[in-house]
Coordinates of C-alpha atoms in Angstrom, one line a residue:
X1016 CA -26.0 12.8 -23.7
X1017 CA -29.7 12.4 -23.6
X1018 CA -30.9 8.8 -23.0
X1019 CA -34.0 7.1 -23.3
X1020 CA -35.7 6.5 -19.8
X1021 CA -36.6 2.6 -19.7
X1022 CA -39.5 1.4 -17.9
X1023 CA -39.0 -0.1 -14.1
X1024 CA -38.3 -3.7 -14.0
X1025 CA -41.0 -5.5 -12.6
X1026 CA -40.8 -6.5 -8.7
X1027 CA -41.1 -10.0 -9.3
X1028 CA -37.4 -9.7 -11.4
X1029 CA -35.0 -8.7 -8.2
X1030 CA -36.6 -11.8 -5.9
X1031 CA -34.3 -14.2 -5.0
X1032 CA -34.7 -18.0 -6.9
X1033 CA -36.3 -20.4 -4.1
X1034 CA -32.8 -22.8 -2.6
X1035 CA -30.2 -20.8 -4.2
X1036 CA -28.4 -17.0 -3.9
X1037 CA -30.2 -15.0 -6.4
X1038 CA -28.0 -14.2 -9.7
X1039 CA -27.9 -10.1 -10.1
X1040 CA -26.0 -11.2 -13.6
X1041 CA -28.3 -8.3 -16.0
X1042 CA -30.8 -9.8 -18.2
X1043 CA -29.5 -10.9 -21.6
X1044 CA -29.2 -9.6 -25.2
X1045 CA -32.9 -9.1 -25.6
X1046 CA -32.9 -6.5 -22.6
X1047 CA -30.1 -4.6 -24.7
X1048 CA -30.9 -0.7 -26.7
X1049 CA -27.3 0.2 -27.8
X1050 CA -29.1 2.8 -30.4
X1051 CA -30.5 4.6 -27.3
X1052 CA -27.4 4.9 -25.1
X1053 CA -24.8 5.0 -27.5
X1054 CA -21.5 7.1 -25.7
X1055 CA -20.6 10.2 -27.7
X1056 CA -19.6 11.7 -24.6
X1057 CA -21.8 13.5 -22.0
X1058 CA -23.5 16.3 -23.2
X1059 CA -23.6 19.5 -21.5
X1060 CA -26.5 22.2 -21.1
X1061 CA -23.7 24.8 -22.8
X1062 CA -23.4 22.5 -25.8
X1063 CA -20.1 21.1 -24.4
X1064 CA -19.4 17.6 -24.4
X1065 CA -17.3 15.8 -22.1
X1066 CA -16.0 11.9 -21.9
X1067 CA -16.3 10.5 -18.3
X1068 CA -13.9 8.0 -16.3
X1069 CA -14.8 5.9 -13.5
X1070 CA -12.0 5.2 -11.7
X1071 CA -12.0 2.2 -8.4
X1072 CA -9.3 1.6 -6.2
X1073 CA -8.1 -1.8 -4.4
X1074 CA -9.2 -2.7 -1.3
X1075 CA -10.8 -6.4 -0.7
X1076 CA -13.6 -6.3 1.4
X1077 CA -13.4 -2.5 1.3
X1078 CA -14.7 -2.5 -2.1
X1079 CA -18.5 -2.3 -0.8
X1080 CA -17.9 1.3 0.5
X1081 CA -17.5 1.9 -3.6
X1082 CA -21.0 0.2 -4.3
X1083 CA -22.3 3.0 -1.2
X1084 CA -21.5 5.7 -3.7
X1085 CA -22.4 4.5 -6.8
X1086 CA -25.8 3.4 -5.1
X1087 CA -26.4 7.2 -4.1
X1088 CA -25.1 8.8 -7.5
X1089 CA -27.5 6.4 -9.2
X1090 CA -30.4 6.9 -6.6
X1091 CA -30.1 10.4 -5.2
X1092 CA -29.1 12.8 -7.9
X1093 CA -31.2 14.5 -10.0
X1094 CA -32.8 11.8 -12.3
X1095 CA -31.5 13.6 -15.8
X1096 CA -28.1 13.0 -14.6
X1097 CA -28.5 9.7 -12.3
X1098 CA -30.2 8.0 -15.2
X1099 CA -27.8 9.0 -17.9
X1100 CA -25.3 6.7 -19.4
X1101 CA -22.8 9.1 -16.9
X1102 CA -19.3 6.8 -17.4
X1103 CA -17.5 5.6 -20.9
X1104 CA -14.7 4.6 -19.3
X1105 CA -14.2 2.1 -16.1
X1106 CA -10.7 1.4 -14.8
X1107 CA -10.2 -0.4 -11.9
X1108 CA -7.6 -2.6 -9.5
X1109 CA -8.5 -5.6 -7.2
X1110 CA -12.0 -5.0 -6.1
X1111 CA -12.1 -1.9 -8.2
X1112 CA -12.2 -4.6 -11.0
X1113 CA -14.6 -6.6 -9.8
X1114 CA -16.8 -3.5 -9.3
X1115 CA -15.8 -2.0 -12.9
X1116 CA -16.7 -5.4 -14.7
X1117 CA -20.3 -5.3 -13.1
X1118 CA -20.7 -1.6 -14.0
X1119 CA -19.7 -2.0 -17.2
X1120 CA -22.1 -5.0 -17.3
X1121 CA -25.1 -2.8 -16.7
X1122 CA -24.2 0.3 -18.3
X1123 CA -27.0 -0.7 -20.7
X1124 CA -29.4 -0.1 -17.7
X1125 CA -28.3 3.2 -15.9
X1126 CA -31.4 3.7 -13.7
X1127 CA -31.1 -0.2 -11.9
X1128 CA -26.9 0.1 -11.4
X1129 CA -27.3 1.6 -7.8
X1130 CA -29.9 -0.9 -6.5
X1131 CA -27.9 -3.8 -8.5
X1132 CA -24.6 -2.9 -6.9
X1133 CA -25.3 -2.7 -3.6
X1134 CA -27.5 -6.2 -3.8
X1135 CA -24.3 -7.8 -4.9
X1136 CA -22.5 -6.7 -2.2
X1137 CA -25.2 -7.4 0.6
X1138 CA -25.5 -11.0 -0.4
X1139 CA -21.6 -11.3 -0.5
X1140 CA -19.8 -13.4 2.4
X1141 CA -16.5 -14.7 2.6
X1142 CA -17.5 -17.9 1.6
X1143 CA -18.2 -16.7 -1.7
X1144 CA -14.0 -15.7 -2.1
X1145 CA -12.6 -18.3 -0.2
X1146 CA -12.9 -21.0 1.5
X1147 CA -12.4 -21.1 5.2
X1148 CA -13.5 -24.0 7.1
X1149 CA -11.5 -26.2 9.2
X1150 CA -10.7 -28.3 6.2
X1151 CA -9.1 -25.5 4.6
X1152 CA -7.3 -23.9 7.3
X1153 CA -6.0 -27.3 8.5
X1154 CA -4.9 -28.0 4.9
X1155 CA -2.8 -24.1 4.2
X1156 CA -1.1 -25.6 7.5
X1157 CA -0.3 -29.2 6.3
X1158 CA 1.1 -27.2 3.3
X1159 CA 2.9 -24.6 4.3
X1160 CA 4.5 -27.0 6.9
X1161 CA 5.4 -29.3 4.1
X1162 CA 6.9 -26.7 2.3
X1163 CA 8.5 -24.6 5.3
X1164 CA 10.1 -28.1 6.2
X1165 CA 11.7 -28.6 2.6
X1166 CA 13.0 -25.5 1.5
X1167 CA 14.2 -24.2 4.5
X1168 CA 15.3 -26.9 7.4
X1169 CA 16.8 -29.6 5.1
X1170 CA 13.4 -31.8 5.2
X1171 CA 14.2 -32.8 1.5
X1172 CA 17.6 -34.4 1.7
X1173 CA 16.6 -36.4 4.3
X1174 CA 13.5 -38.1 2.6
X1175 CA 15.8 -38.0 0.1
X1176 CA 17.7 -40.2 1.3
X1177 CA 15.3 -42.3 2.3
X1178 CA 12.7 -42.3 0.0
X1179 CA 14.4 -41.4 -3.1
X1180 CA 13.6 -37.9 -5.4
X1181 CA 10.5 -36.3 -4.3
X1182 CA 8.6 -33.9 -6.6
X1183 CA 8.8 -30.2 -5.6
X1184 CA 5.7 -29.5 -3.1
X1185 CA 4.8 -25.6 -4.4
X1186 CA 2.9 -22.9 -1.7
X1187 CA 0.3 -21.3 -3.6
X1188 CA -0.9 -19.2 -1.0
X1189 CA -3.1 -18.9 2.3
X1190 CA -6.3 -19.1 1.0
X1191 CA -8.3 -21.0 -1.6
X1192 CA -10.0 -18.8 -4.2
X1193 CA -12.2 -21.3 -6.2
X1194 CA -15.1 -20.0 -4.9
X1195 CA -14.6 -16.8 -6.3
X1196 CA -14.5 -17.9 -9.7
X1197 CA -17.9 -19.5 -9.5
X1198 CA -19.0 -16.2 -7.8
X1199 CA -17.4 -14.1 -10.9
X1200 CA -19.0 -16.3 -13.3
X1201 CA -22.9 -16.1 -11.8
X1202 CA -23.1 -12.5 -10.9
X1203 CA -21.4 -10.5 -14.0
X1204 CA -23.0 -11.0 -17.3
X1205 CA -19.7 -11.3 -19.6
X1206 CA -21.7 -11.9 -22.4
X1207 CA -23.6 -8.1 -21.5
X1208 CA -20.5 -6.3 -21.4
X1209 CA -18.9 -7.6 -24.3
X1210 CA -21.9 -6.2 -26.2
X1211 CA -21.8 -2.7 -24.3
X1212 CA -18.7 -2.2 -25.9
X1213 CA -19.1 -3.4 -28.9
X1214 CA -22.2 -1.5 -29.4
X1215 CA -20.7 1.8 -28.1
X1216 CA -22.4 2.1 -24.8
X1217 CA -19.2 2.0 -23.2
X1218 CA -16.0 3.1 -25.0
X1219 CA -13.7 0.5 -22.8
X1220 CA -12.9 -1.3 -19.9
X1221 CA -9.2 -1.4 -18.3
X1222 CA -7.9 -3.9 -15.4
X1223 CA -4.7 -3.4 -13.9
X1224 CA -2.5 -6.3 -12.6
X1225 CA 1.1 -6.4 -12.0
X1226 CA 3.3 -8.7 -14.1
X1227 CA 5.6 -10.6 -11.4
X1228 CA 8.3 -11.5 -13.3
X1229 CA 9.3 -8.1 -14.1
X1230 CA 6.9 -6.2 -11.5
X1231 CA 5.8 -3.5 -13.9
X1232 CA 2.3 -2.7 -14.1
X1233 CA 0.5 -4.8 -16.5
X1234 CA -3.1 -3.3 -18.0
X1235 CA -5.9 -5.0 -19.7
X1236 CA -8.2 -4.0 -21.8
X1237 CA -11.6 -4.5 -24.1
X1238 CA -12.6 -1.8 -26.1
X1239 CA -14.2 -0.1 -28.7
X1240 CA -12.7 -0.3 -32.0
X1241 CA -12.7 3.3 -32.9
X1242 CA -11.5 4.2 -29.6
X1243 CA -7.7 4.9 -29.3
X1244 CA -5.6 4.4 -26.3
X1245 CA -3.2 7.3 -26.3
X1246 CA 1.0 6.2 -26.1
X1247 CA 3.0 7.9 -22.9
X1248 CA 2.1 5.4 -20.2
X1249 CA 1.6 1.3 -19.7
X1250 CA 0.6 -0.3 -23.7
X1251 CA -2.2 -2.3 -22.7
X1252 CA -2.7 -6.2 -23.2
X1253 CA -6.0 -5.9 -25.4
X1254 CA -8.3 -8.8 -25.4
X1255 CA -11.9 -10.3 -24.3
X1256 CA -12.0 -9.1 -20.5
X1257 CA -13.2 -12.7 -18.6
X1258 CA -13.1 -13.9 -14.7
X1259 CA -9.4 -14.9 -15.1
X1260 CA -8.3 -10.9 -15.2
X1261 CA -10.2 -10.2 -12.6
X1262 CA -8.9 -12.8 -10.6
X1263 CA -5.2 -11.7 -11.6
X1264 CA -5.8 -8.1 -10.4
X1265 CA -7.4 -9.4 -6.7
X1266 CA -4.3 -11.8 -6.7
X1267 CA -2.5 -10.4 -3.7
X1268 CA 0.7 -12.8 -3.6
X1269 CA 1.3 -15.2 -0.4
X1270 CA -2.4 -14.2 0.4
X1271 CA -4.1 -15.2 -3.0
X1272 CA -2.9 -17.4 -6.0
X1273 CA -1.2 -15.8 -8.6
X1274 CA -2.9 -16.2 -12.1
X1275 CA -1.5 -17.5 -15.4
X1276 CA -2.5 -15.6 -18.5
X1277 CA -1.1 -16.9 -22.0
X1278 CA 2.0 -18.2 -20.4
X1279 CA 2.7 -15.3 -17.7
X1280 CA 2.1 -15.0 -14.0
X1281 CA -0.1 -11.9 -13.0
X1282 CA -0.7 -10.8 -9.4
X1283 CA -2.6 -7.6 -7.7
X1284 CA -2.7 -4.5 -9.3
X1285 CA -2.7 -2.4 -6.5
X1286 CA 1.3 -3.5 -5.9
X1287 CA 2.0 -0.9 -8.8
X1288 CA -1.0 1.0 -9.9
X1289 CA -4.2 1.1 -7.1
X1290 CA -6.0 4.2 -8.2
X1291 CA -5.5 3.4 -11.8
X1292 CA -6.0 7.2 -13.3
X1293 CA -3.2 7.1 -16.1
X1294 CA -5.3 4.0 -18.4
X1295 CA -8.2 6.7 -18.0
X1296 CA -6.0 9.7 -19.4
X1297 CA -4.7 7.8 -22.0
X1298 CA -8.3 6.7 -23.1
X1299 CA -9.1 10.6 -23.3
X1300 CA -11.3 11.0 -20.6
X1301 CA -11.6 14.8 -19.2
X1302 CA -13.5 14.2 -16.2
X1303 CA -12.7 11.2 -14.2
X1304 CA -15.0 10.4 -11.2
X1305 CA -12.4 8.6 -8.6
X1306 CA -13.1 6.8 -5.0
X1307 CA -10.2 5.9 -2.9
X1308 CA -10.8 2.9 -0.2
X1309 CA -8.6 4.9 2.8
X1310 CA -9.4 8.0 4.7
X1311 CA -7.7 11.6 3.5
X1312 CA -5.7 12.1 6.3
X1313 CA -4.3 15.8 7.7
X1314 CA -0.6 16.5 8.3
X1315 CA -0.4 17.5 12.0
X1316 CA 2.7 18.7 13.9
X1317 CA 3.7 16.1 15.8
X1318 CA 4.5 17.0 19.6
X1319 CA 5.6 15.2 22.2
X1320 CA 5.8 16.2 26.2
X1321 CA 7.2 13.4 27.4
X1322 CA 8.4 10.0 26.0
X1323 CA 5.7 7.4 25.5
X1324 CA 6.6 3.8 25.8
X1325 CA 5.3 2.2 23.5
X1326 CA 4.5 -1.5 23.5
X1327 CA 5.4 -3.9 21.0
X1328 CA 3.5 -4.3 18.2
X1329 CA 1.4 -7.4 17.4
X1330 CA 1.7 -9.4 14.6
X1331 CA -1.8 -8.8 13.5
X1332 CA -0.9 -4.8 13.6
X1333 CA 2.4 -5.7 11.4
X1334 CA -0.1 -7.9 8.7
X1335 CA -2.6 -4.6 8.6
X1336 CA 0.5 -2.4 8.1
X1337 CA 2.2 -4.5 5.6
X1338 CA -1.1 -4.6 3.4
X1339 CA -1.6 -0.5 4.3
X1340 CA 1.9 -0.3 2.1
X1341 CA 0.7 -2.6 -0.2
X1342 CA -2.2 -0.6 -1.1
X1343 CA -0.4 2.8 -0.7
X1344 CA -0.8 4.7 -4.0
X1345 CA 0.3 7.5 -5.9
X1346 CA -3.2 9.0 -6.1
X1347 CA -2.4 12.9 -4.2
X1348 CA 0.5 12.9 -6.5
X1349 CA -1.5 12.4 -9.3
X1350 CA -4.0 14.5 -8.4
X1351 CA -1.1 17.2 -7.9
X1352 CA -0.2 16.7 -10.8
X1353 CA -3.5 17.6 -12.6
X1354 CA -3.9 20.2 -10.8
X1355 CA -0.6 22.2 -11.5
X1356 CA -1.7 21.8 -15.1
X1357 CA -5.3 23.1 -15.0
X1358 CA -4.2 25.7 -12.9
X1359 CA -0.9 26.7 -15.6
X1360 CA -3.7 26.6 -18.1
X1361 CA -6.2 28.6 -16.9
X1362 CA -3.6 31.3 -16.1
X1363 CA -2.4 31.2 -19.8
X1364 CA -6.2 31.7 -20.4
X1365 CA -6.5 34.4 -18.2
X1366 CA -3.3 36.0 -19.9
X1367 CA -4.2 35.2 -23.9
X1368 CA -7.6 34.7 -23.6
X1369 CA -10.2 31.6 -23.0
X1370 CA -9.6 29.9 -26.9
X1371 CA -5.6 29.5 -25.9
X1372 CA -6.4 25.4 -25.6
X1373 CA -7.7 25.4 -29.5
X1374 CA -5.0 27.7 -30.8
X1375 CA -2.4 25.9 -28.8
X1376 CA -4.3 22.3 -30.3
X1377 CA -4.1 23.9 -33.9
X1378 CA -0.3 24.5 -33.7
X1379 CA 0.8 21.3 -32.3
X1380 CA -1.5 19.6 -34.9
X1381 CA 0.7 21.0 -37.6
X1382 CA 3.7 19.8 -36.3
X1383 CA 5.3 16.3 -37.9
X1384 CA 7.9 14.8 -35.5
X1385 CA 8.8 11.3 -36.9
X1386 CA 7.9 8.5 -34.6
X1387 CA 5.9 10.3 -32.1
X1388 CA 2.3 11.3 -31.8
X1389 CA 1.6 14.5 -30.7
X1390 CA -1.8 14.5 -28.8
X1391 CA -3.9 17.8 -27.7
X1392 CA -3.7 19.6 -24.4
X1393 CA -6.9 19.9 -22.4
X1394 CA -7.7 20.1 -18.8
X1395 CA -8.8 17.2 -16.9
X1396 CA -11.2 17.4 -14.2
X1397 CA -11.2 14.9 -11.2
X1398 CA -13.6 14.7 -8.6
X1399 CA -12.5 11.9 -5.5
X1400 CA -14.5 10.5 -2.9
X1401 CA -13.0 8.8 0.1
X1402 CA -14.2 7.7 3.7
X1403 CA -14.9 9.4 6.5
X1404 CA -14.0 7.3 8.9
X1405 CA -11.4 3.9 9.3
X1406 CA -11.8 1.1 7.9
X1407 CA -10.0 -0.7 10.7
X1408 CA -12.0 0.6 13.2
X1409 CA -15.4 -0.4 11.5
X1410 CA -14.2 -4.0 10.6
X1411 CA -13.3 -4.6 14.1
X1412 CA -16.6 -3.3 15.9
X1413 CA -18.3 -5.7 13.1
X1414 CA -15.9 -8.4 14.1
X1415 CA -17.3 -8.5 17.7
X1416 CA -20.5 -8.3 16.9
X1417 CA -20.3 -11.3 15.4
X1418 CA -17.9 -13.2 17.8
X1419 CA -21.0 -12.1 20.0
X1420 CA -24.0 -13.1 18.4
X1421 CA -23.7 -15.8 15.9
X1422 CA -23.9 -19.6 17.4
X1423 CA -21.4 -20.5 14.8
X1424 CA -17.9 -19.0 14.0
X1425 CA -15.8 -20.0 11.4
X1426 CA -12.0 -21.0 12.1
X1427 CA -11.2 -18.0 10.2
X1428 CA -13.3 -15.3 12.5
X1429 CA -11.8 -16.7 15.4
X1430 CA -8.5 -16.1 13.8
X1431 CA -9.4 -12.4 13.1
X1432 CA -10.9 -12.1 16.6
X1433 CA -7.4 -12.9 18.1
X1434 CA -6.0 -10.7 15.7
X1435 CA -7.9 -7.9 16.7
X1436 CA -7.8 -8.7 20.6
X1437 CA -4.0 -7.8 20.3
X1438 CA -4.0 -4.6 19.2
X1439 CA -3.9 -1.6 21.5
X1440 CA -6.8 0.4 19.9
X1441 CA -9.3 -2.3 19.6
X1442 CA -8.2 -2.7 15.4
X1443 CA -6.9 -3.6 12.4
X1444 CA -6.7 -3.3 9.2
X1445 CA -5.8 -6.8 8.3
X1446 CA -9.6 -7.9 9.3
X1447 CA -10.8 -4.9 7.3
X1448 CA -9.5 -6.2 3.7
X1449 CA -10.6 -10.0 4.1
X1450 CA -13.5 -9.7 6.3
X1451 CA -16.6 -10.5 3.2
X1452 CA -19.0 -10.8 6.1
X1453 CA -23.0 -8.6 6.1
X1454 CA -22.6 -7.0 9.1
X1455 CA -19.4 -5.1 8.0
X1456 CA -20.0 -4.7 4.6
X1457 CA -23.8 -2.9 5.9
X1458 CA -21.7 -0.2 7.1
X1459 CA -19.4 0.5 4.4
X1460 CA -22.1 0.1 2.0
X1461 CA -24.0 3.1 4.3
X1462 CA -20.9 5.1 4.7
X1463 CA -20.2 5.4 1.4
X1464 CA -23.8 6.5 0.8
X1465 CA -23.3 9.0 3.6
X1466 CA -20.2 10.3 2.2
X1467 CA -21.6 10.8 -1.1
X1468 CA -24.3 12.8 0.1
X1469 CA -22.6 15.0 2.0
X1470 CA -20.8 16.1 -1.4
X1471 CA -24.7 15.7 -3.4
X1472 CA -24.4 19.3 -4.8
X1473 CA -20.8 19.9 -5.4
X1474 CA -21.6 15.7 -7.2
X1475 CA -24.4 18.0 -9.3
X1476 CA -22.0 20.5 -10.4
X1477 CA -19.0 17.7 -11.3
X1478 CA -21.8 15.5 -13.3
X1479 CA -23.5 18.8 -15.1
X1480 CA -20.3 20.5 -16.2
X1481 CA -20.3 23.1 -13.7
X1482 CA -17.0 24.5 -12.3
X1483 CA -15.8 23.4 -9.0
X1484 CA -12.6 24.6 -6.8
X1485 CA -9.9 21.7 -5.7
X1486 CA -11.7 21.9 -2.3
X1487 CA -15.4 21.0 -3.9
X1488 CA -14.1 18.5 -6.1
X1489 CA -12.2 16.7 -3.0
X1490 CA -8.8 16.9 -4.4
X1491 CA -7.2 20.2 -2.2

């Protein structure tokens, strides 16, 4: 779809206010054309037109290397498609929320997103998310001692006994969030999203948490009125997206506080759903632009000479391991799946010719089954980006670089330091989902760039309509 090209903000507009952190939160309602970006879809040279899905993945700190590739798909590629409206549809999980919310934010100004994004994430540090001082760390001990000491070793029937009833001492988890909220608050214009969708510049915007009492996926969403959220999946919760879903969708339990929405804990999404491509689907998007936070790894054979002792692993290596399985998702088998469909579609087309899909729509349309909707068949195109390189590997070379130069270092990077220092290979990928610190979040910021680039053309075709194979589109 064909969008009016704005005129450049001026220079003076992206310095940073003298004594504070500069607030990337869009301009306000006067800033806003929905008449001129209005989402009918993407509309292709051939006529064609096409919904697109943006799709983010959980990852904490990892989530910069997201804002490297949306800075070089909004930068690099050819300006008709870079500065198009590109997405309806965000869906995202943990930091794929956070990064969703702030794209769906700015949708209303296409050609700043890139520049925008990766600002936020430059002037991010950890104590923007939590807080980590001495204070803090000294207080999650006093706590969890407390609480370690009353549940579990009898601590409460002895003051008990002493002291009379004592009220219940809850753990809430190891770090304090507060700051985030604040953060949430300054840097994504609510109050510019809510109007994107209301106007139509962006059909709708999904966050995916997982309910804890039952530990089924949980979906929120703000959208369009005329747009419909197909059944065969998770029903989403709709309402007014705000800070407090995001927060429930970053909330990994024990790590981060759990969050209470109209009556009912919520926790990280990525425990159920961390590529969230089903809310996507069911919004009826047929192209769906997807960037996973962990490297695509190769099945090798696996031989073995001789036995290799191997030492026992650190507990730092068991923490980056427990969050690896944590934020293991189902995204190749979803891509599998879409794939063994387009492919047993364009077979059928090959056998009964290319306007199978519209005869095939036509038939199913006339059939009435009571209680059920019968929805059309199409083929849905993905397109997935993912890193090059680890994660671990890059957090902990950032790590000692700044063990190594800065005069100061927090309780918390001394903590990680350790952490690191006891793993064989020099890593960890424990540091690499907390670690909000510049130096590492540089690098992912460039190596998402870098990986997007390498894929600029086959990005061309994806954006433009253009066929691709499984192996240009990332998913073989």
């Amino acid at each position: 779809m064909a969008a009016k090209t704005k005129t450049a903000p001026k220079s003076g507009s992206l310095k940073k206010p003298s004594g504070n952190k500069q607030n990337i939160a869009s301009p306000g309602k006067s800033a806003l054309d929905g008449s001129a970006l209005k989402s009918e879809g993407t509309l292709f040279p051939d006529g064609r037109r096409a919904r697109f899905a943006l799709v983010l993945s959980g990852g904490g700190a990892r989530g910069a290397y997201e804002a490297g590739v949306i800075h070089y798909i909004r930068t690099r590629l050819p300006t008709e498609i870079a500065h198009s409206p590109m997405f309806q549809i965000f869906c995202g999980t943990s930091v794929g929320a956070i990064n969703s919310a702030y794209m769906a934010s700015t949708a209303h100004e296409p050609a700043y997103q890139g520049l925008r994004i990766k600002k936020l994430w430059q002037e991010l540090s950890s104590d923007d998310i939590y807080y980590a001082d001495t204070q803090a760390l000294l207080g999650f001990l006093i706590k969890s001692g407390f609480f370690m000491g009353t549940n579990f070793f009898g601590l409460s029937s002895l003051l008990e006994s002493k002291y009379g009833r004592i009220s219940a001492f809850p753990f809430k988890s190891i770090l304090d969030t507060t700051p985030f909220v604040n953060y949430m608050r300054r840097n994504i214009s609510w109050g510019c999203m809510h109007r994107n969708i209301q106007q139509g510049i962006v059909d709708a915007v999904t966050v995916s948490t997982t309910h804890i009492s039952t530990g089924k996926p949980a979906v929120f969403m703000e959208s369009h009125p005329d747009v419909e959220f197909r059944k065969g999946g998770v029903d989403p919760i709709l309402c007014q997206l705000s800070p407090k879903h995001i927060l429930a969708s970053a909330a990994l339990p024990i790590f981060f506080p759990l969050i209470r929405i109209n009556q009912e804990y919520y926790g990280d999404g990525s425990l159920r759903q961390n590529t969230p491509m089903s809310p996507a689907i069911q919004l009826g998007a047929d192209h769906i632009f997807l960037i996973s936070l962990r490297k695509k790894t190769v099945a090798q054979p696996h031989h073995r000479e001789k036995p290799i002792i191997a030492l026992e692993p650190a507990v730092g290596d068991l923490a980056g391991q427990l969050l690896n399985s944590i934020f293991l998702d189902k995204l190749e088998y979803d891509l599998n799946q879409l794939r063994r469909i387009n492919y047993l579609i364009r077979d059928l087309e090959s056998i009964y010719g290319p306007d199978l899909l519209e005869k095939l729509n036509a038939l199913r349309k006339k059939k009435d089954v009571p209680g059920k909707v019968i929805h059309e068949t199409k083929k849905i195109i993905p397109f997935v980006i993912q890193p090059s390189e680890r994660m671990g590997a890059i957090a902990a070379h950032a790590l000692k670089k700044i063990v190594s130069t800065r005069k100061k270092v927090s309780p918390l990077h001394r903590f990680f330091s350790r952490v690191v220092e006891g793993t064989p290979d020099g890593e960890n990928d424990l540091v690499s989902y907390f670690m909000f610190e510049r130096e590492y979040l540089e690098t992912l910021l460039d190596l998402g760039f870098q990986d997007a680039a390498k894929e600029h053309d086959n990005l061309v075709k994806f954006f433009s309509g253009q066929p691709l194979s499984s192996e240009e589109s990332g998913t073989g």
